[in-house]
Short mmCIF file of C-alpha atoms and ligand atoms in Angstrom, two decimals:
data_model
loop_
_atom_site.label_atom_id
_atom_site.label_comp_id
_atom_site.label_asym_id
_atom_site.label_seq_id
_atom_site.Cartn_x
_atom_site.Cartn_y
_atom_site.Cartn_z
CA MET A 1 8.23 58.24 75.74
CA ARG A 2 6.34 60.04 73.10
CA SER A 3 1.93 59.91 72.66
CA GLY A 4 1.95 57.20 69.42
CA THR A 5 3.69 54.96 70.38
CA ASN A 6 1.96 51.83 72.14
CA THR A 7 4.63 50.58 74.67
CA ALA A 8 2.35 47.74 75.50
CA LEU A 9 2.23 45.86 72.70
CA ARG A 10 6.42 45.94 72.25
CA PRO A 11 8.21 42.52 72.26
CA PRO A 12 10.80 43.00 75.19
CA HIS A 13 13.29 42.04 72.39
CA GLY A 14 13.91 40.84 68.38
CA GLY A 15 16.06 39.18 67.03
CA PRO A 16 15.56 34.91 65.69
CA GLY A 17 12.75 34.45 69.01
CA LEU A 18 10.64 36.61 67.93
CA PRO A 19 6.59 34.68 66.54
CA GLN A 20 7.17 34.14 63.13
CA VAL A 21 4.14 34.99 61.46
CA ARG A 22 2.39 37.26 59.85
CA ARG A 23 -0.22 39.18 62.01
CA LEU A 24 -2.48 42.58 60.99
CA VAL A 25 -4.08 43.37 64.57
CA THR A 26 -4.40 47.04 62.72
CA ALA A 27 -4.53 49.13 59.31
CA VAL A 28 -1.24 48.96 57.64
CA PRO A 29 0.00 51.80 58.75
CA GLY A 30 -1.93 51.67 62.37
CA PRO A 31 -2.44 54.42 64.76
CA GLY A 32 0.77 54.52 66.42
CA SER A 33 2.39 54.86 63.28
CA THR A 34 0.78 57.72 61.75
CA ALA A 35 1.24 59.20 65.17
CA LEU A 36 4.99 59.05 64.24
CA ALA A 37 4.49 59.79 61.14
CA ARG A 38 3.13 62.68 62.06
CA ARG A 39 6.02 63.74 63.86
CA ARG A 40 8.47 62.83 61.09
CA SER A 41 7.45 65.29 59.09
CA GLN A 42 7.75 67.91 61.56
CA ALA A 43 11.48 66.83 62.56
CA VAL A 44 13.30 64.85 59.94
CA ALA A 45 14.18 66.30 56.21
CA ARG A 46 11.50 65.98 53.41
CA GLY A 47 14.04 64.74 50.54
CA VAL A 48 14.57 60.94 53.14
CA GLY A 49 11.72 58.62 51.54
CA GLU A 50 10.53 55.86 52.96
CA THR A 51 8.92 52.68 51.10
CA LEU A 52 6.22 52.02 53.80
CA PRO A 53 6.04 54.49 56.73
CA VAL A 54 5.51 51.66 59.94
CA TYR A 55 7.70 52.07 62.98
CA VAL A 56 9.65 48.93 63.91
CA VAL A 57 10.21 48.34 67.33
CA ALA A 58 11.58 44.64 66.82
CA ALA A 59 12.69 42.98 63.60
CA GLY A 60 14.16 38.91 63.02
CA GLY A 61 13.94 35.42 60.88
CA GLY A 62 12.07 37.33 58.58
CA VAL A 63 9.20 39.61 60.76
CA LEU A 64 9.28 42.80 61.50
CA VAL A 65 6.98 43.51 64.18
CA ASP A 66 5.39 48.04 63.84
CA VAL A 67 4.76 49.70 67.10
CA ASP A 68 1.07 48.99 66.43
CA GLY A 69 1.60 45.13 66.67
CA ASN A 70 1.62 43.84 63.45
CA SER A 71 3.69 41.77 62.40
CA LEU A 72 4.93 41.99 58.85
CA ILE A 73 6.83 39.66 56.28
CA ASP A 74 10.17 41.00 55.13
CA PHE A 75 11.08 41.34 51.60
CA GLY A 76 13.76 43.57 51.85
CA SER A 77 16.10 42.89 54.52
CA GLY A 78 16.60 47.36 54.77
CA ILE A 79 17.87 47.57 51.88
CA ALA A 80 19.33 43.00 51.41
CA VAL A 81 21.33 44.40 54.76
CA THR A 82 20.50 42.06 56.89
CA ASN A 83 21.02 38.15 55.45
CA VAL A 84 21.84 36.87 58.55
CA GLY A 85 18.56 38.53 60.00
CA ASN A 86 18.24 41.26 62.18
CA SER A 87 19.15 40.95 66.18
CA ALA A 88 21.22 37.72 64.37
CA ASP A 89 22.34 36.23 67.72
CA SER A 90 26.05 36.25 67.21
CA VAL A 91 26.28 39.56 65.80
CA VAL A 92 24.31 40.98 69.00
CA HIS A 93 26.34 38.73 70.87
CA ASN A 94 29.71 39.94 69.96
CA VAL A 95 28.32 43.66 69.75
CA THR A 96 27.01 42.99 73.41
CA ASP A 97 31.06 42.53 74.27
CA GLN A 98 32.58 44.80 72.02
CA ALA A 99 30.49 47.95 73.81
CA ARG A 100 30.91 47.31 77.24
CA ARG A 101 35.24 46.87 76.24
CA PHE A 102 34.92 49.54 74.07
CA THR A 103 33.07 52.20 71.50
CA HIS A 104 35.90 53.52 68.98
CA THR A 105 39.91 54.49 69.29
CA CYS A 106 39.69 55.07 65.80
CA PHE A 107 41.87 52.89 63.68
CA MET A 108 44.04 55.64 62.54
CA VAL A 109 44.67 56.11 65.90
CA THR A 110 45.16 53.91 68.08
CA PRO A 111 44.55 50.69 66.54
CA TYR A 112 42.64 47.27 67.74
CA GLU A 113 42.84 43.76 66.49
CA GLY A 114 38.91 43.39 65.32
CA TYR A 115 39.64 45.88 62.31
CA VAL A 116 42.64 43.41 61.21
CA ALA A 117 41.04 40.68 61.57
CA VAL A 118 38.12 42.23 59.21
CA CYS A 119 40.65 42.59 56.71
CA GLU A 120 42.12 39.04 56.96
CA GLU A 121 38.50 37.97 56.89
CA LEU A 122 37.47 39.31 53.59
CA ALA A 123 41.24 37.99 52.12
CA ARG A 124 40.47 34.36 52.36
CA LEU A 125 36.25 35.30 50.83
CA THR A 126 36.47 37.14 48.30
CA PRO A 127 37.69 35.65 44.80
CA GLY A 128 41.01 34.67 43.97
CA GLY A 129 44.11 33.60 45.84
CA HIS A 130 46.60 36.53 44.93
CA GLU A 131 47.32 38.61 48.04
CA LYS A 132 45.12 41.22 48.99
CA ARG A 133 44.20 43.92 51.68
CA SER A 134 41.39 45.57 52.27
CA VAL A 135 40.64 49.24 54.29
CA LEU A 136 37.11 49.60 55.98
CA PHE A 137 34.04 52.26 55.81
CA ASN A 138 30.65 54.02 57.20
CA SER A 139 28.55 53.10 53.73
CA GLY A 140 28.61 51.40 50.73
CA ALA A 141 29.27 55.24 48.79
CA GLU A 142 32.04 55.64 50.67
CA ALA A 143 33.99 52.59 49.51
CA VAL A 144 32.97 53.20 45.93
CA GLU A 145 34.46 56.31 46.38
CA ASN A 146 37.56 55.53 47.71
CA ALA A 147 38.08 52.15 44.59
CA VAL A 148 38.07 55.11 42.06
CA LYS A 149 40.56 56.93 44.56
CA ILE A 150 42.76 53.22 45.03
CA ALA A 151 42.03 52.59 41.59
CA ARG A 152 43.55 56.78 40.24
CA ALA A 153 46.59 56.08 42.46
CA TYR A 154 47.51 53.06 41.21
CA THR A 155 47.04 54.04 37.22
CA GLY A 156 48.09 57.94 37.73
CA ARG A 157 45.07 57.64 35.05
CA SER A 158 41.72 59.52 35.96
CA ALA A 159 38.67 58.47 33.62
CA VAL A 160 35.84 55.92 35.04
CA VAL A 161 33.66 53.31 33.27
CA ALA A 162 29.71 52.60 34.92
CA PHE A 163 27.07 51.53 33.62
CA ALA A 164 23.69 52.99 32.17
CA HIS A 165 21.20 51.64 34.53
CA ALA A 166 23.90 52.11 37.05
CA TYR A 167 23.24 52.78 41.38
CA HIS A 168 26.81 53.34 43.06
CA GLY A 169 25.49 56.10 45.62
CA ARG A 170 24.53 59.36 46.23
CA THR A 171 27.91 61.36 47.18
CA ASN A 172 29.20 63.39 44.26
CA LEU A 173 31.54 61.19 42.51
CA THR A 174 28.44 58.46 43.22
CA MET A 175 25.93 59.78 41.87
CA ALA A 176 28.37 60.96 38.85
CA LEU A 177 28.45 57.40 38.80
CA THR A 178 24.73 56.41 39.28
CA ALA A 179 22.78 56.43 36.17
CA ARG A 180 19.20 57.51 37.63
CA SER A 181 18.27 60.82 38.23
CA THR A 182 15.44 61.88 39.76
CA PRO A 183 15.39 61.14 42.34
CA TYR A 184 19.17 60.71 42.89
CA LYS A 185 21.08 63.44 40.92
CA ALA A 186 18.19 65.94 39.83
CA GLY A 187 18.96 68.98 41.16
CA PHE A 188 22.52 68.03 42.67
CA GLY A 189 24.93 68.74 39.90
CA PRO A 190 27.16 70.01 38.88
CA PHE A 191 28.92 66.51 39.29
CA ALA A 192 32.60 65.21 39.24
CA PRO A 193 33.91 65.20 36.05
CA GLU A 194 35.77 62.33 34.01
CA ILE A 195 32.40 59.57 34.90
CA TYR A 196 31.49 57.48 31.02
CA ARG A 197 28.95 56.07 30.78
CA MET A 198 28.30 52.30 28.72
CA PRO A 199 25.42 50.86 27.41
CA MET A 200 24.29 47.27 30.22
CA ALA A 201 23.81 44.12 28.51
CA TYR A 202 20.39 44.23 29.48
CA PRO A 203 19.31 40.67 28.18
CA TYR A 204 15.01 41.72 28.55
CA ARG A 205 15.37 45.15 26.78
CA TRP A 206 18.15 44.12 24.57
CA PRO A 207 17.12 46.06 21.20
CA GLY A 208 19.15 42.44 19.76
CA GLY A 209 17.76 40.25 21.51
CA PRO A 210 18.75 38.33 24.96
CA GLU A 211 20.71 34.94 23.43
CA GLY A 212 23.57 37.70 22.16
CA CYS A 213 23.13 40.87 24.75
CA GLY A 214 26.26 39.77 26.72
CA ARG A 215 28.66 39.53 23.89
CA GLN A 216 27.27 41.89 21.37
CA ALA A 217 26.94 44.62 24.51
CA ALA A 218 30.91 43.55 25.20
CA GLY A 219 32.08 44.53 22.01
CA GLN A 220 29.89 47.52 22.18
CA VAL A 221 31.73 48.95 25.32
CA ILE A 222 34.35 47.79 24.31
CA ASP A 223 34.56 49.00 20.89
CA ALA A 224 34.22 53.03 22.79
CA ILE A 225 36.32 52.88 25.40
CA ARG A 226 38.83 52.09 23.22
CA ALA A 227 37.31 55.89 20.78
CA GLU A 228 35.68 57.51 22.65
CA ILE A 229 38.31 58.00 25.99
CA GLY A 230 41.18 56.03 25.23
CA ALA A 231 41.80 53.09 26.62
CA GLU A 232 45.10 54.50 28.05
CA ASN A 233 43.08 56.53 30.00
CA VAL A 234 40.76 55.36 31.61
CA ALA A 235 41.07 54.05 35.15
CA ALA A 236 38.41 51.46 36.28
CA VAL A 237 36.07 49.88 34.90
CA ILE A 238 32.81 49.65 37.88
CA ILE A 239 30.67 47.00 37.55
CA GLU A 240 27.50 46.46 39.88
CA PRO A 241 28.30 42.43 39.31
CA ILE A 242 24.10 42.09 38.87
CA GLN A 243 23.04 45.35 39.05
CA GLY A 244 20.72 46.55 42.52
CA GLU A 245 18.75 49.71 42.57
CA GLY A 246 18.70 50.00 38.51
CA GLY A 247 16.50 47.33 38.67
CA PHE A 248 17.64 42.71 39.49
CA ILE A 249 19.10 43.20 35.35
CA VAL A 250 21.94 40.19 34.98
CA PRO A 251 24.50 41.38 32.60
CA GLY A 252 23.66 38.61 30.13
CA ALA A 253 26.06 35.72 29.79
CA GLY A 254 29.55 37.20 28.52
CA PHE A 255 29.11 40.60 29.78
CA LEU A 256 32.04 40.52 32.50
CA PRO A 257 34.48 37.53 31.59
CA ALA A 258 34.74 39.92 27.97
CA LEU A 259 35.58 43.40 30.14
CA ALA A 260 37.56 41.43 32.75
CA GLU A 261 39.87 39.98 29.89
CA PHE A 262 39.41 43.67 28.30
CA CYS A 263 40.52 45.27 31.42
CA ALA A 264 43.50 42.93 32.51
CA SER A 265 44.68 43.70 28.98
CA ALA A 266 44.67 47.51 28.81
CA GLY A 267 45.58 47.45 32.33
CA ILE A 268 42.38 48.97 33.95
CA VAL A 269 41.35 48.09 37.66
CA LEU A 270 37.48 45.89 37.35
CA VAL A 271 35.60 46.79 40.01
CA ALA A 272 33.05 45.44 40.86
CA ASP A 273 30.28 46.86 43.45
CA GLU A 274 29.05 44.28 45.24
CA VAL A 275 28.21 46.00 48.24
CA GLN A 276 24.32 44.91 47.03
CA THR A 277 24.75 41.10 46.40
CA GLY A 278 27.62 40.71 48.71
CA PHE A 279 27.72 38.26 51.63
CA GLY A 280 25.94 35.00 50.16
CA ARG A 281 22.93 36.73 48.32
CA THR A 282 22.91 35.84 45.21
CA GLY A 283 23.15 32.60 46.07
CA HIS A 284 27.61 32.74 45.82
CA LEU A 285 29.26 34.47 49.10
CA PHE A 286 29.92 37.39 45.59
CA ALA A 287 27.76 37.43 43.05
CA CYS A 288 32.01 37.61 41.04
CA GLU A 289 31.77 34.05 41.21
CA HIS A 290 28.44 33.35 38.55
CA GLU A 291 30.82 34.27 35.89
CA GLU A 292 33.82 32.93 37.81
CA ILE A 293 35.82 36.58 37.40
CA VAL A 294 37.69 38.01 40.18
CA PRO A 295 37.94 41.66 39.68
CA ASP A 296 40.83 43.51 40.60
CA LEU A 297 39.26 45.23 43.69
CA ILE A 298 35.39 44.72 44.42
CA VAL A 299 34.07 46.70 46.76
CA THR A 300 31.84 45.57 50.56
CA GLY A 301 28.63 47.07 52.66
CA LYS A 302 25.32 46.26 52.94
CA GLY A 303 25.03 42.07 54.40
CA ILE A 304 28.59 42.45 55.68
CA ALA A 305 27.86 43.54 59.55
CA GLY A 306 24.59 42.42 60.24
CA GLY A 307 22.78 45.48 59.77
CA LEU A 308 26.12 48.41 61.73
CA PRO A 309 27.24 50.63 59.09
CA LEU A 310 29.78 49.13 57.60
CA ALA A 311 31.87 49.28 54.06
CA ALA A 312 34.71 48.04 52.66
CA VAL A 313 37.16 47.44 49.52
CA THR A 314 39.34 44.47 48.84
CA GLY A 315 41.39 43.38 45.78
CA ARG A 316 44.93 43.48 44.48
CA ALA A 317 48.18 43.68 47.11
CA GLU A 318 49.65 46.53 44.57
CA VAL A 319 46.50 48.21 43.74
CA MET A 320 45.48 48.75 47.43
CA ASP A 321 49.00 49.80 48.19
CA ALA A 322 49.59 52.06 45.89
CA PRO A 323 47.66 55.58 47.79
CA GLN A 324 50.27 57.26 49.84
CA VAL A 325 49.93 57.16 53.56
CA GLY A 326 47.47 59.41 55.21
CA GLY A 327 45.15 59.34 51.65
CA LEU A 328 43.12 56.71 52.86
CA GLY A 329 40.80 56.53 56.45
CA GLY A 330 38.76 58.69 57.78
CA THR A 331 36.72 58.99 61.35
CA TYR A 332 34.90 55.87 62.03
CA GLY A 333 35.23 53.27 58.75
CA GLY A 334 35.74 49.60 60.93
CA ASN A 335 34.67 51.39 63.72
CA PRO A 336 35.17 49.09 66.67
CA LEU A 337 31.38 47.77 67.38
CA ALA A 338 30.95 47.17 63.31
CA CYS A 339 33.80 45.10 63.09
CA ALA A 340 32.20 42.83 66.24
CA ALA A 341 29.58 42.76 64.06
CA ALA A 342 30.58 41.68 60.70
CA LEU A 343 32.48 38.26 62.42
CA GLY A 344 29.40 37.12 64.06
CA ALA A 345 27.54 37.91 60.54
CA ILE A 346 30.93 36.27 58.77
CA ALA A 347 30.70 33.20 60.91
CA THR A 348 26.94 32.69 60.52
CA LEU A 349 27.09 32.89 57.13
CA GLU A 350 29.45 29.53 56.98
CA ARG A 351 28.04 28.31 60.02
CA GLU A 352 24.28 28.28 58.32
CA ASP A 353 25.63 28.38 55.14
CA LEU A 354 23.62 30.65 54.27
CA ALA A 355 24.33 31.55 50.02
CA ALA A 356 23.02 27.27 50.13
CA ARG A 357 20.24 29.57 51.63
CA ALA A 358 19.73 31.97 48.37
CA ARG A 359 20.16 28.60 46.23
CA LEU A 360 16.98 27.50 48.12
CA ILE A 361 14.48 30.52 48.13
CA GLU A 362 15.74 30.29 44.52
CA ARG A 363 14.17 27.21 43.79
CA ILE A 364 11.24 27.75 46.34
CA ALA A 365 10.48 31.67 44.44
CA MET A 366 11.33 31.22 41.24
CA PRO A 367 8.73 28.74 39.27
CA ARG A 368 6.20 30.41 40.97
CA LEU A 369 7.64 34.52 39.84
CA ARG A 370 7.98 31.99 36.31
CA SER A 371 4.71 31.04 36.72
CA LEU A 372 3.12 34.75 37.49
CA ARG A 373 5.01 35.61 34.34
CA GLY A 374 2.98 33.11 31.93
CA ARG A 375 -0.11 33.64 33.23
CA TYR A 376 -0.18 37.65 33.41
CA PRO A 377 1.41 39.72 30.06
CA PHE A 378 2.11 42.87 32.16
CA VAL A 379 4.71 40.35 34.17
CA GLY A 380 7.53 40.78 31.66
CA ASP A 381 10.68 39.57 32.36
CA VAL A 382 11.09 37.69 36.08
CA ARG A 383 14.65 37.34 36.77
CA GLY A 384 18.07 37.42 39.72
CA ARG A 385 19.74 35.10 41.64
CA GLY A 386 19.93 33.32 45.08
CA ALA A 387 16.97 35.19 47.44
CA MET A 388 18.43 38.67 44.73
CA LEU A 389 14.60 37.73 42.46
CA ALA A 390 12.98 40.10 40.51
CA LEU A 391 9.75 40.90 38.08
CA GLU A 392 9.82 43.93 35.92
CA LEU A 393 6.08 45.36 35.41
CA VAL A 394 5.60 46.08 31.60
CA ALA A 395 2.54 47.42 29.56
CA ASP A 396 -0.43 45.26 28.44
CA GLU A 397 0.44 46.28 25.11
CA PRO A 398 2.88 45.49 22.36
CA PRO A 399 6.69 46.01 22.59
CA PRO A 400 6.97 50.19 20.49
CA ALA A 401 9.11 50.14 16.52
CA GLY A 402 12.78 49.77 17.68
CA GLN A 403 12.41 48.07 21.50
CA ALA A 404 12.71 44.95 22.31
CA ALA A 405 10.30 44.42 25.64
CA PRO A 406 7.14 46.74 26.40
CA ARG A 407 7.07 50.16 28.02
CA PRO A 408 7.93 49.81 31.49
CA ASP A 409 4.96 50.16 33.74
CA ARG A 410 5.69 52.35 37.19
CA ALA A 411 2.02 52.97 38.04
CA VAL A 412 1.75 48.74 37.98
CA ALA A 413 4.46 47.85 40.28
CA ALA A 414 3.50 50.65 42.85
CA ALA A 415 0.19 49.20 42.93
CA CYS A 416 1.34 46.22 43.82
CA ALA A 417 3.84 47.15 46.48
CA ALA A 418 0.50 49.27 48.32
CA GLU A 419 -0.83 46.01 47.96
CA ALA A 420 1.68 43.83 49.10
CA HIS A 421 2.16 46.54 52.22
CA ARG A 422 -1.33 46.21 53.32
CA ARG A 423 -1.08 43.36 53.69
CA GLY A 424 1.46 42.85 55.70
CA LEU A 425 4.28 41.73 53.02
CA VAL A 426 7.25 43.93 53.13
CA LEU A 427 8.48 44.81 49.18
CA LEU A 428 10.54 47.13 47.89
CA THR A 429 11.25 48.57 43.97
CA ALA A 430 13.14 49.41 41.90
CA GLY A 431 14.61 50.33 38.38
CA THR A 432 15.17 52.95 36.59
CA TRP A 433 11.79 53.48 35.75
CA GLY A 434 10.65 52.07 39.04
CA ASN A 435 9.30 49.31 37.40
CA VAL A 436 10.37 46.20 39.67
CA LEU A 437 9.84 44.50 42.60
CA ARG A 438 11.93 42.79 44.26
CA LEU A 439 12.35 40.45 46.68
CA LEU A 440 15.04 40.01 49.13
CA PRO A 441 14.21 37.98 51.85
CA PRO A 442 16.40 38.10 55.60
CA LEU A 443 18.70 34.85 54.20
CA VAL A 444 17.50 33.53 57.55
CA ILE A 445 13.78 33.83 56.62
CA PRO A 446 11.46 30.13 57.97
CA GLU A 447 10.57 28.12 54.33
CA HIS A 448 6.87 28.68 55.35
CA LEU A 449 7.21 32.76 56.01
CA LEU A 450 8.67 32.78 52.55
CA VAL A 451 5.85 30.67 51.03
CA GLU A 452 3.32 33.19 52.46
CA GLY A 453 5.25 35.99 51.01
CA LEU A 454 5.04 34.09 47.80
CA ASP A 455 1.88 33.32 48.25
CA VAL A 456 0.57 37.80 49.52
CA LEU A 457 2.66 38.64 45.83
CA GLU A 458 0.98 36.14 43.83
CA GLU A 459 -2.62 37.40 45.36
CA VAL A 460 -2.07 40.53 45.65
CA VAL A 461 -1.15 41.16 41.38
CA ALA A 462 -3.81 38.59 40.85
CA ASP A 463 -6.10 41.10 41.82
CA ILE A 464 -4.17 44.17 40.81
CA ALA A 465 -4.26 42.59 37.12
CA ARG A 466 -8.61 42.14 37.89
CA HIS A 467 -9.44 45.44 38.62
CA ARG A 468 -6.77 47.22 36.63
CA TYR A 469 -7.11 45.06 32.86
CA GLY A 470 -10.66 43.08 34.33
CA THR A 471 -8.20 38.90 33.97
C1 LIG B 1 25.29 48.63 44.83
C2 LIG B 1 25.25 49.53 45.52
N1 LIG B 1 26.84 50.55 45.38
C3 LIG B 1 26.51 51.59 46.47
C4 LIG B 1 25.78 51.61 47.25
C5 LIG B 1 25.74 52.75 47.98
O1 LIG B 1 25.67 51.89 49.67
P1 LIG B 1 25.33 53.35 50.78
O2 LIG B 1 23.59 53.31 51.23
O3 LIG B 1 25.64 51.99 51.93
O4 LIG B 1 26.43 54.46 50.77
C6 LIG B 1 24.49 50.39 46.92
C7 LIG B 1 22.98 51.08 48.40
O5 LIG B 1 22.06 50.76 47.56
C8 LIG B 1 24.62 49.14 45.72
O6 LIG B 1 23.00 48.58 46.00
#
């Protein structure tokens, strides 16, 4: 053990048995974390970002415990991954058992049942009663890339439509699909060709107001696809049914169904990127279900495997089976440990009805977030579904001429997040302008901890309002 880590303070295990309390015994970050941060700066590349430099030794339920013995409330879930909690019993049991049997053979060399079982579960759980196939990967970005490959192989077309504020990953093709330049794209071009960006139905900032947003945006997108790309050249339209990194933007009502209808009529493969929204996060197993759309392909990741790296593309059998044998795959895709974890996580999601827990989280949190909007003019918008909720923070001034909403205020969002961290609440930001505070608690967070986290958020917003605006 190197200097800077205090083994005496380490709890023996994480998981749901950890005391579910917020407890600060040092400043955040404390001395142990600060020492590790110094080591990190000498060893880890600068380009890997960091939200809160506390070094975790255990996590479970709704808390993260750091090397200094601080126990923080987790409103991040490792970016929407630990829906079933960290070190969930079913995941730990399955992974341990699998690791004792074998860790890897490569599914493309000598296969194993776990991979097949995960694909069967994906066929059962994803929207639509049609015949389906799946293929497994290591990360959301890798799965998105492969969804595009599959759509191109099926249609024989090359163009791909993505949206403003989209985030699909950091590989070359997914950088091209991702909208935001800094930090995701700046300096990393040239990007993959044949990607076309269309406006998003963003109700808060839609020039015509939120009511007509979905319908009007769909009309604009469909017109632009026909006129500027030619529908007959489009392989895929890819969309997050609720945008994640782009700021938890819930598309205006009717937008997704209109796109789905258009894609079906034009022979375009509709790809739903549910990497962030999937596995109960939004109050349904998949966010597409809120709008009752059935995508041709659905990309999943993050919450699928309780923290182990796994992602998937699932979809119509005839589309999925278009690529030639050997055209899909990878050394580790659908690794046995990750598949075992996924089977445990899925069983837990269903047994504990965690989608219903997400709806409960929304029922508890949403009125409190709305009351913040009512009290503080810099809280411009409150949105989201289930346990994927956000506050968009804006300048306390009228919208600029011709715009529907005030200027985004990134600084106030950063100040709120930093203050929440100091008080023991892990809170993430998001948004094209970095001005959105997002709440992504584990779906298993105990109610008292959720309420305490919301209390902290409320105190932080009130204090920032007092300091910045004297209100
Ligand atoms: C909607 C969406 N798609 C794709 C990705 C990329 O996933 P990964 O980071 O596992 O490559 C993310 C990650 O945040 C995401 O939110």
